PDB file of C-alpha atoms in Angstrom:
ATOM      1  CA  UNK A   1       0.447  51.243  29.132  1.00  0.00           C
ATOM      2  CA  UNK A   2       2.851  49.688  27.298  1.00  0.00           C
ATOM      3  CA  UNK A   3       4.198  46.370  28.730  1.00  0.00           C
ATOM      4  CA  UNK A   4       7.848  44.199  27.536  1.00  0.00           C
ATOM      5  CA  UNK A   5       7.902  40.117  28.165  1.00  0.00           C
ATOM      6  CA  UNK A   6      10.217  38.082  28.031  1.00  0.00           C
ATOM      7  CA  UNK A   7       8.828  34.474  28.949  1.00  0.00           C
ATOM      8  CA  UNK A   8      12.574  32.241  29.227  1.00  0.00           C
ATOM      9  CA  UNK A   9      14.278  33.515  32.274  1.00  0.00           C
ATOM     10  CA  UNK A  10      17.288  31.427  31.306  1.00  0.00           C
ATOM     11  CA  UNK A  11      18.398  29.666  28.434  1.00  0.00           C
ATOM     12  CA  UNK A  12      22.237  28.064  27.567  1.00  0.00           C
ATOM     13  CA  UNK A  13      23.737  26.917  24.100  1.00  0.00           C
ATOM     14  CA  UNK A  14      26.586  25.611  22.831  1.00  0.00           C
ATOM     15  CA  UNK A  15      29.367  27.620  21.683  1.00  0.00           C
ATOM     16  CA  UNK A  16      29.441  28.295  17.937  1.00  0.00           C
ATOM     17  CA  UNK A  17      25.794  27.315  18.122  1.00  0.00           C
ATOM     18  CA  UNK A  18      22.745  29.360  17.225  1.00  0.00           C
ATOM     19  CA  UNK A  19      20.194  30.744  19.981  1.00  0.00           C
ATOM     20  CA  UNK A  20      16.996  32.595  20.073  1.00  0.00           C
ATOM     21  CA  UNK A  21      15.283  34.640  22.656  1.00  0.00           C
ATOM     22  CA  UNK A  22      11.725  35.451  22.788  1.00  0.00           C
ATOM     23  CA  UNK A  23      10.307  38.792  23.097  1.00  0.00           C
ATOM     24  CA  UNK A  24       6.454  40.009  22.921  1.00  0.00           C
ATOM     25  CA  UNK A  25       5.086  43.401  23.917  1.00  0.00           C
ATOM     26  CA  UNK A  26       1.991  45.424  24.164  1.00  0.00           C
ATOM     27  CA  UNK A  27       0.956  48.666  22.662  1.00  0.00           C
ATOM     28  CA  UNK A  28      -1.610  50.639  20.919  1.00  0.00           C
ATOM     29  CA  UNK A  29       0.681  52.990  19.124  1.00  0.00           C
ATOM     30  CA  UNK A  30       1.666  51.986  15.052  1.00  0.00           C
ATOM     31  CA  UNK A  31       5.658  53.411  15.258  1.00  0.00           C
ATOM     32  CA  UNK A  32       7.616  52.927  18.272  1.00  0.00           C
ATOM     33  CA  UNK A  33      11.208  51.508  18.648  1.00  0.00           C
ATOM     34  CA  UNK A  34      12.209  48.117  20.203  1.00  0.00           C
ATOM     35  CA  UNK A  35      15.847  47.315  21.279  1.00  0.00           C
ATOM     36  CA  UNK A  36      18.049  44.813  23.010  1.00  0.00           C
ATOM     37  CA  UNK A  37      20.693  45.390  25.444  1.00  0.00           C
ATOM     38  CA  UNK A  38      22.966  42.921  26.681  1.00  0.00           C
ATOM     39  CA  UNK A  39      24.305  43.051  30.494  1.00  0.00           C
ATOM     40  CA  UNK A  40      27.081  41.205  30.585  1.00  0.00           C
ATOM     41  CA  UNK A  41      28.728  40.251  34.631  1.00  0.00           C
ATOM     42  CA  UNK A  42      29.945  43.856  34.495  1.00  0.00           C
ATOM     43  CA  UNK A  43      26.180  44.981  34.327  1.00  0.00           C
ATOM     44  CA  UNK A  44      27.327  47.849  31.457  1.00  0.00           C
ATOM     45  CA  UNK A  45      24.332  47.934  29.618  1.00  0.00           C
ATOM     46  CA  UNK A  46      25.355  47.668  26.151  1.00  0.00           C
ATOM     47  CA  UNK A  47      22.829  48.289  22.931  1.00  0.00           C
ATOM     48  CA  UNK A  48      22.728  45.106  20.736  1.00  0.00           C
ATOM     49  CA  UNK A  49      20.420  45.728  17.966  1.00  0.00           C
ATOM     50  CA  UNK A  50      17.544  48.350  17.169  1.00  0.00           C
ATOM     51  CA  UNK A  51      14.281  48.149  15.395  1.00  0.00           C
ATOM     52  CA  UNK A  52      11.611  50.408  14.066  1.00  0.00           C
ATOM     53  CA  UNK A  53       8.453  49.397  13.967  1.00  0.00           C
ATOM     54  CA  UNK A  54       7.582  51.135  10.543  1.00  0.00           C
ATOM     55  CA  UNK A  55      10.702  49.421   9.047  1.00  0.00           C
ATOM     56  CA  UNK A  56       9.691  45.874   7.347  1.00  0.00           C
ATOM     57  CA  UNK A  57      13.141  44.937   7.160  1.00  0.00           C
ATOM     58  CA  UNK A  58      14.586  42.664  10.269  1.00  0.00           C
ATOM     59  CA  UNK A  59      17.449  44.602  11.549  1.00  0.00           C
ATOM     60  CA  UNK A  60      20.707  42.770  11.100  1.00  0.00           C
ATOM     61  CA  UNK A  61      23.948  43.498  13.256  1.00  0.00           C
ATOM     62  CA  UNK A  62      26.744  40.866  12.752  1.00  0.00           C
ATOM     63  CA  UNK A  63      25.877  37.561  14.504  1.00  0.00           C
ATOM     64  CA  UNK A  64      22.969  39.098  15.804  1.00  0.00           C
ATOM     65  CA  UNK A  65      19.645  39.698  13.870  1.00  0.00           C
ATOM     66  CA  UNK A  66      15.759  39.953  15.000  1.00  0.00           C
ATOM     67  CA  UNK A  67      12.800  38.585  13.886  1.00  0.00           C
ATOM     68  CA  UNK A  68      10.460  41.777  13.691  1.00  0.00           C
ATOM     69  CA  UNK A  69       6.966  40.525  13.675  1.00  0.00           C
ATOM     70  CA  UNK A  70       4.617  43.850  13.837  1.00  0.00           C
ATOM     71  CA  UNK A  71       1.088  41.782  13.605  1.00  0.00           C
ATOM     72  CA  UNK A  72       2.053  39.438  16.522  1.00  0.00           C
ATOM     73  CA  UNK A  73       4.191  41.846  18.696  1.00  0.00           C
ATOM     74  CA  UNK A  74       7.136  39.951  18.953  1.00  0.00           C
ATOM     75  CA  UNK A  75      10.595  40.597  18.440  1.00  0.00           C
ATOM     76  CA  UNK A  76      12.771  38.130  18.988  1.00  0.00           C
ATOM     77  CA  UNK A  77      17.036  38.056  18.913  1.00  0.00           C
ATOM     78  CA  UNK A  78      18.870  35.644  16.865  1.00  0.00           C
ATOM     79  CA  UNK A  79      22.735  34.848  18.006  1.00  0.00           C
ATOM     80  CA  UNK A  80      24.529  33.236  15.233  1.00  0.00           C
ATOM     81  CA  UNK A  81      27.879  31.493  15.932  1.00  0.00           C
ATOM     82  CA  UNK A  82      27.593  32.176  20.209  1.00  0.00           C
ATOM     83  CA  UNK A  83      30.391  33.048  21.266  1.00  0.00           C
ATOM     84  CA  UNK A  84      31.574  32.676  25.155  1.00  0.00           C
ATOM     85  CA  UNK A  85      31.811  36.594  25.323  1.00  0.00           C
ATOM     86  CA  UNK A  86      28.222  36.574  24.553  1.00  0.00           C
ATOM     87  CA  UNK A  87      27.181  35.394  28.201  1.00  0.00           C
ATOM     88  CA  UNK A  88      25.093  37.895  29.572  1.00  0.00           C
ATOM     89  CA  UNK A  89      21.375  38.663  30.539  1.00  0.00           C
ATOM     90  CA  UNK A  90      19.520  39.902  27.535  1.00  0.00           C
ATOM     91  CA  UNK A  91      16.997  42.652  28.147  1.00  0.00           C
ATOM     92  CA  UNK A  92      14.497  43.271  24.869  1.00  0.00           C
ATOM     93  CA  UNK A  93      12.920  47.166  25.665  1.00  0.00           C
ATOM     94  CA  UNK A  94      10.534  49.417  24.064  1.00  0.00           C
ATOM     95  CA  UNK A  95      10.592  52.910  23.280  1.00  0.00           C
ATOM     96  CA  UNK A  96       7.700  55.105  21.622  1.00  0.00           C
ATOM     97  CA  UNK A  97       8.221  57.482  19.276  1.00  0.00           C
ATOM     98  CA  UNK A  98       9.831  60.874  19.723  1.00  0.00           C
ATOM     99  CA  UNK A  99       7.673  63.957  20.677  1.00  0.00           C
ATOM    100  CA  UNK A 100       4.974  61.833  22.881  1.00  0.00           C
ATOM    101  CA  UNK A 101       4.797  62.266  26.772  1.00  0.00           C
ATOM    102  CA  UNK A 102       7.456  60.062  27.598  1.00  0.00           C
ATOM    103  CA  UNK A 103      11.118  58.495  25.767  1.00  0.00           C
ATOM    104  CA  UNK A 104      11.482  56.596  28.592  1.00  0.00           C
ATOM    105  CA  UNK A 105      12.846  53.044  27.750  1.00  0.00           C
ATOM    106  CA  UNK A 106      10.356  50.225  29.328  1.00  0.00           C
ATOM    107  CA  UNK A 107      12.196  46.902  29.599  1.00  0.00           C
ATOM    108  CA  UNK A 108      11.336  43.051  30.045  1.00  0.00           C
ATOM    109  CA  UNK A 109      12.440  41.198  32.703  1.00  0.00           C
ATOM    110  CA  UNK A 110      15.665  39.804  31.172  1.00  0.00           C
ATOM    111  CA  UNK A 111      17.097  36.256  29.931  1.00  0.00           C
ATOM    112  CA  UNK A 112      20.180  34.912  31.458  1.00  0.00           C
ATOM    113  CA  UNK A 113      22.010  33.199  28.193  1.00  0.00           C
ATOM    114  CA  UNK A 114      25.032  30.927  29.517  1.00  0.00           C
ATOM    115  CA  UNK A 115      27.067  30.087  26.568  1.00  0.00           C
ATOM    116  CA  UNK A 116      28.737  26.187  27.231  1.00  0.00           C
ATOM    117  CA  UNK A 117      32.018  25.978  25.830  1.00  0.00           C
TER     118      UNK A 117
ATOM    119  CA  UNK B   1      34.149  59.016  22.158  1.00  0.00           C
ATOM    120  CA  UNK B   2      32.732  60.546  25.068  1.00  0.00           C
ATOM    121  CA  UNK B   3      30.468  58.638  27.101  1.00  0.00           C
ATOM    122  CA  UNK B   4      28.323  58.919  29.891  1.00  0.00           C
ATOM    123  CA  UNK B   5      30.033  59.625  33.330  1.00  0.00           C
ATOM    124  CA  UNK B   6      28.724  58.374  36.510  1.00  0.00           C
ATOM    125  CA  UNK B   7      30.288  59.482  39.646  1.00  0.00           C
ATOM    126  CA  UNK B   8      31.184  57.562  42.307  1.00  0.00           C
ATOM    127  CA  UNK B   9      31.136  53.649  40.744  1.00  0.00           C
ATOM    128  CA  UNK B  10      30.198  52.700  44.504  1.00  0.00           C
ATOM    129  CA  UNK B  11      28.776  53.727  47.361  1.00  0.00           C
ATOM    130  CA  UNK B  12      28.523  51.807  50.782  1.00  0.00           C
ATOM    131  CA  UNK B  13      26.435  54.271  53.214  1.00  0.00           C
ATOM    132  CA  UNK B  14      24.325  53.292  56.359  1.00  0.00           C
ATOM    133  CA  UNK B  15      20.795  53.309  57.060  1.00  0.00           C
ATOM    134  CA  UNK B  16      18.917  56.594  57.232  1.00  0.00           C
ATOM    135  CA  UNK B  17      22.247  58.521  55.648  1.00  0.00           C
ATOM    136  CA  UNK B  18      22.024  60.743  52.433  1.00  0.00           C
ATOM    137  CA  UNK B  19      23.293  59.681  49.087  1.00  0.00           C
ATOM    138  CA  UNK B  20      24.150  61.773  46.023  1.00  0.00           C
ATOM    139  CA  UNK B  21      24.615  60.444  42.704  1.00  0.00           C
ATOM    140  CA  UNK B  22      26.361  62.326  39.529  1.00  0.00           C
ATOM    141  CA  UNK B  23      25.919  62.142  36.345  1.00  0.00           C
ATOM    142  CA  UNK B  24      27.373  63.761  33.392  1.00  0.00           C
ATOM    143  CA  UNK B  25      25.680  63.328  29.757  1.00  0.00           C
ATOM    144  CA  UNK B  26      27.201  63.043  26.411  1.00  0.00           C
ATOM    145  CA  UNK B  27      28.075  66.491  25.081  1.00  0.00           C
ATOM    146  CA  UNK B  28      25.107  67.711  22.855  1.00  0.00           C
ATOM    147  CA  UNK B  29      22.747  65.428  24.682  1.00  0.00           C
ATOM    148  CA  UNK B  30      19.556  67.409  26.536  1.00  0.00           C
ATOM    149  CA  UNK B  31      18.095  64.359  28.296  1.00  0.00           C
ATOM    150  CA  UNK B  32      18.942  62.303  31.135  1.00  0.00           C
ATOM    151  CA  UNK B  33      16.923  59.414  32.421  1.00  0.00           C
ATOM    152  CA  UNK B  34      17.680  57.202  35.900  1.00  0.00           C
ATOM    153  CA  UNK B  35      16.955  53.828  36.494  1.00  0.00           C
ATOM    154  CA  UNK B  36      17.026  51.956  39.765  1.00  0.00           C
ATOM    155  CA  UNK B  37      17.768  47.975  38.861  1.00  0.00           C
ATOM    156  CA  UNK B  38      18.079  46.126  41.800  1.00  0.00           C
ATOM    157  CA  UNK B  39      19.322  42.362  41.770  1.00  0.00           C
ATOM    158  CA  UNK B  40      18.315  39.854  39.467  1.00  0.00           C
ATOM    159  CA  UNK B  41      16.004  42.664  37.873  1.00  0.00           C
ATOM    160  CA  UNK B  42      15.205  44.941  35.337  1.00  0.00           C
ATOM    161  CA  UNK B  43      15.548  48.235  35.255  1.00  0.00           C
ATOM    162  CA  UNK B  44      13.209  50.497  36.707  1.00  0.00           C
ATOM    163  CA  UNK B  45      12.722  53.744  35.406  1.00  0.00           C
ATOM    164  CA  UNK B  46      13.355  56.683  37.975  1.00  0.00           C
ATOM    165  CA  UNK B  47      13.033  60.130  36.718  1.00  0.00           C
ATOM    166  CA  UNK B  48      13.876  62.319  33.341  1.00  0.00           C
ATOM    167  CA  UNK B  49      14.921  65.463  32.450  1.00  0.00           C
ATOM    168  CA  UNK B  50      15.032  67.573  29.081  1.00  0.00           C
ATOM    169  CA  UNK B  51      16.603  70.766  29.367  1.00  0.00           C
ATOM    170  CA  UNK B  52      16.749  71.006  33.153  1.00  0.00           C
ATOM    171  CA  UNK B  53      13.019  70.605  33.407  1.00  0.00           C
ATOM    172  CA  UNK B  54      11.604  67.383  34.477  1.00  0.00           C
ATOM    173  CA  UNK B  55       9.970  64.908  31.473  1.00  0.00           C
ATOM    174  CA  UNK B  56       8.455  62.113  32.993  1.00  0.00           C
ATOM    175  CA  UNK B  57       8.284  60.595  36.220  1.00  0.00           C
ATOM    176  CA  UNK B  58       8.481  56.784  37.439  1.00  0.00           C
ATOM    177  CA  UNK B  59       8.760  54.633  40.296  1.00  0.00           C
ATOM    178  CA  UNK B  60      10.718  57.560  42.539  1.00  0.00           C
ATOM    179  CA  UNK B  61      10.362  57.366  45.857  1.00  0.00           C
ATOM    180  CA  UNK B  62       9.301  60.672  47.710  1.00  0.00           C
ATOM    181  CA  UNK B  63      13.046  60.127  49.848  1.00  0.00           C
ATOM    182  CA  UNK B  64      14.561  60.713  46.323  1.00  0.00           C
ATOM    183  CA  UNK B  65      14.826  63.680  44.647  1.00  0.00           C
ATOM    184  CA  UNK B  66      16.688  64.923  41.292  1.00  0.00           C
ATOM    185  CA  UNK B  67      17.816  67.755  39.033  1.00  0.00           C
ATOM    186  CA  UNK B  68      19.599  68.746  35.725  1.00  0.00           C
ATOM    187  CA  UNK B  69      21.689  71.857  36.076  1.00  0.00           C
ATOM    188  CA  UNK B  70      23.009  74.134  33.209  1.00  0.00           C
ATOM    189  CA  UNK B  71      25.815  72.374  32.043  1.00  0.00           C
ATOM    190  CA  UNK B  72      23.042  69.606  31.626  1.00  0.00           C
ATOM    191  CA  UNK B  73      24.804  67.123  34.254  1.00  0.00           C
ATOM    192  CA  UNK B  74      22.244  65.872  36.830  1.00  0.00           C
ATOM    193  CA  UNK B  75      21.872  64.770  40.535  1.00  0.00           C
ATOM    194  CA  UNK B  76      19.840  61.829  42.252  1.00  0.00           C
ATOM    195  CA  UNK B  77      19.339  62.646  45.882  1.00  0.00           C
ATOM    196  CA  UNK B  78      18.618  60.156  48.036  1.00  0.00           C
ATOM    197  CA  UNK B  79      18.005  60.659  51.915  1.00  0.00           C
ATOM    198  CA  UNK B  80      16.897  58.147  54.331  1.00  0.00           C
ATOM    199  CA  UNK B  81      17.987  55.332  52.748  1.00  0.00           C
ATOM    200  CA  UNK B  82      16.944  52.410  53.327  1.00  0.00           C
ATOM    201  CA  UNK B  83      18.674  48.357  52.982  1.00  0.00           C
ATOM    202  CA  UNK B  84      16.020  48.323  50.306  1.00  0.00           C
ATOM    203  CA  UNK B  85      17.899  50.896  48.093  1.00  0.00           C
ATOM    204  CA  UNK B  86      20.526  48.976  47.884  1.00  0.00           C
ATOM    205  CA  UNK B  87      20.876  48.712  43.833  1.00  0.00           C
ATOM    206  CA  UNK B  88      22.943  49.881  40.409  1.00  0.00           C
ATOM    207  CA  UNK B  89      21.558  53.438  39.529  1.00  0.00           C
ATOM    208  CA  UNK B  90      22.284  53.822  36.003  1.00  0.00           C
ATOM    209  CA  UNK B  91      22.158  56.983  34.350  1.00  0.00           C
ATOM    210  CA  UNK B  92      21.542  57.574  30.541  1.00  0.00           C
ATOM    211  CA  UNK B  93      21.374  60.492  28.172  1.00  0.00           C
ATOM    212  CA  UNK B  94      20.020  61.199  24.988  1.00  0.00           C
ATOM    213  CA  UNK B  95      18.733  63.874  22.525  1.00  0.00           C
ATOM    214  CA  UNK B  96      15.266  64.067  22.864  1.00  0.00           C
ATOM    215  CA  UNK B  97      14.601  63.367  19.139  1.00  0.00           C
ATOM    216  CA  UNK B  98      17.334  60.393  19.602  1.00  0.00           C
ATOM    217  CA  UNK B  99      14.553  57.735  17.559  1.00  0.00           C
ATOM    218  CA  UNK B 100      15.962  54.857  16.824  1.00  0.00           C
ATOM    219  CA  UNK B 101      19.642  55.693  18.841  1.00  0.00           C
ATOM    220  CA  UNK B 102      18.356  55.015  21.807  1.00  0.00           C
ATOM    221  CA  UNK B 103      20.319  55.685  24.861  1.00  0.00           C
ATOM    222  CA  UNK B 104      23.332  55.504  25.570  1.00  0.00           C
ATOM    223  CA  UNK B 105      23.825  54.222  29.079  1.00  0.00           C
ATOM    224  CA  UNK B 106      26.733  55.118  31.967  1.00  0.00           C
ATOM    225  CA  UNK B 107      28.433  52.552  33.684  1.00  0.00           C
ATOM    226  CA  UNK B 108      26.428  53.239  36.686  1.00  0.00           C
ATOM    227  CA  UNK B 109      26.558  53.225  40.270  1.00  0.00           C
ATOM    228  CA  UNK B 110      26.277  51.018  42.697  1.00  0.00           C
ATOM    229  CA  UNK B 111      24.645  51.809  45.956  1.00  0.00           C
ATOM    230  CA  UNK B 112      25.158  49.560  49.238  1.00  0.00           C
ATOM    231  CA  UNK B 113      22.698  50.095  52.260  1.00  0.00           C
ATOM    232  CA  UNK B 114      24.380  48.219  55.033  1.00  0.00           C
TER     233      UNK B 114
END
């Protein structure tokens, strides 16, 4: 089964600063799909960024990009230039591909990110 | 653009009452999936449905039950609650060959046991 970690329950950083949070999973299949949602105090869950695992190329989206690293199952969110609006608890999830037994969208356990002003 | 509807935003019911949670997918979209996250944690995946036939099943507790009707909204039932219920249901809806969109999630409800 596939399994979503994300080892800093709670990290804080600067405003304008840059941040990273740590993601690692577990599978056995080669193409699946990895996202991160953000849940801000409203607890919307909001899509951040989006990855697929055949694509090389670290998916960029504004401030925020990921480090994609297939070999090592990580995937890991970059905040450029935090902003106080980004305060929220990240989730990182993972998704295989379309036609198997399940979509269902497994998630890690979540980092709180306080951004100081 | 039309997003995913959840119906009510909150709920306060009492012990060993029935609850009924609503919601309505984005148009075009012939998958819904609920998640229980209770606080300070992740969400847990419920229950899915593609095309009013259940997909997968999670963590659902026998007390719950749920359906997708025609018009592709769907229904979490929930009888005998319990304090422990007491959590944000979110709802989300997809096509099934969505990829790399994802979900897109509803504001979801929240659920009081008191």
């Amino acid at each position: 089964a596939q399994t979503v970690t994300q080892s800093q329950p709670e990290m804080s950083v600067q405003e304008a600063e840059t941040v990273t949070l740590s993601c690692t999973y577990d599978t056995s299949e080669s193409n699946y799909y990895l996202f991160w949602y953000k849940q801000p105090p409203s607890r919307q869950m909001i899509l951040v960024i989006r990855q697929e695992a055949y694509k090389q190329q670290n998916a960029t989206e504004n401030r925020f990009s990921v480090n994609f690293q297939k070999a090592a199952k990580s995937f890991s969110l970059k905040i450029s230039d935090s902003q106080l609006g980004d305060t929220a608890m990240y989730f990182c999830a993972f998704r295989s591909p379309d036609g198997g037994a399940t979509n269902k969208l497994i998630f890690g356990t979540g980092t709180l990110l306080a951004v100081q002003p | 653009a039309a997003g995913v509807i959840q119906s009510p935003r909150h709920l306060i019911k009492e012990k060993r009452e029935t609850a009924t949670l609503k919601c309505y997918p984005i148009p075009r979209h012939d998958t819904v999936y609920w998640y229980q996250q209770g606080p300070g944690q992740d969400p847990q995946f419920l229950i899915s449905f593609y095309e009013k036939m259940q997909s997968d099943k999670g963590s659902i507790p026998d007390r719950f039950s749920a359906q997708q009707f025609s018009d592709y909204h769907s229904e979490l039932n929930m009888s005998s609650l319990e304090l422990g219920d007491s959590a944000l249901y979110f709802c989300a809806s997809s096509s099934l060959m969505a990829g790399l969109y994802g979900y897109t999630f509803g504001s979801g409800t929240r659920l009081t046991v008191v």
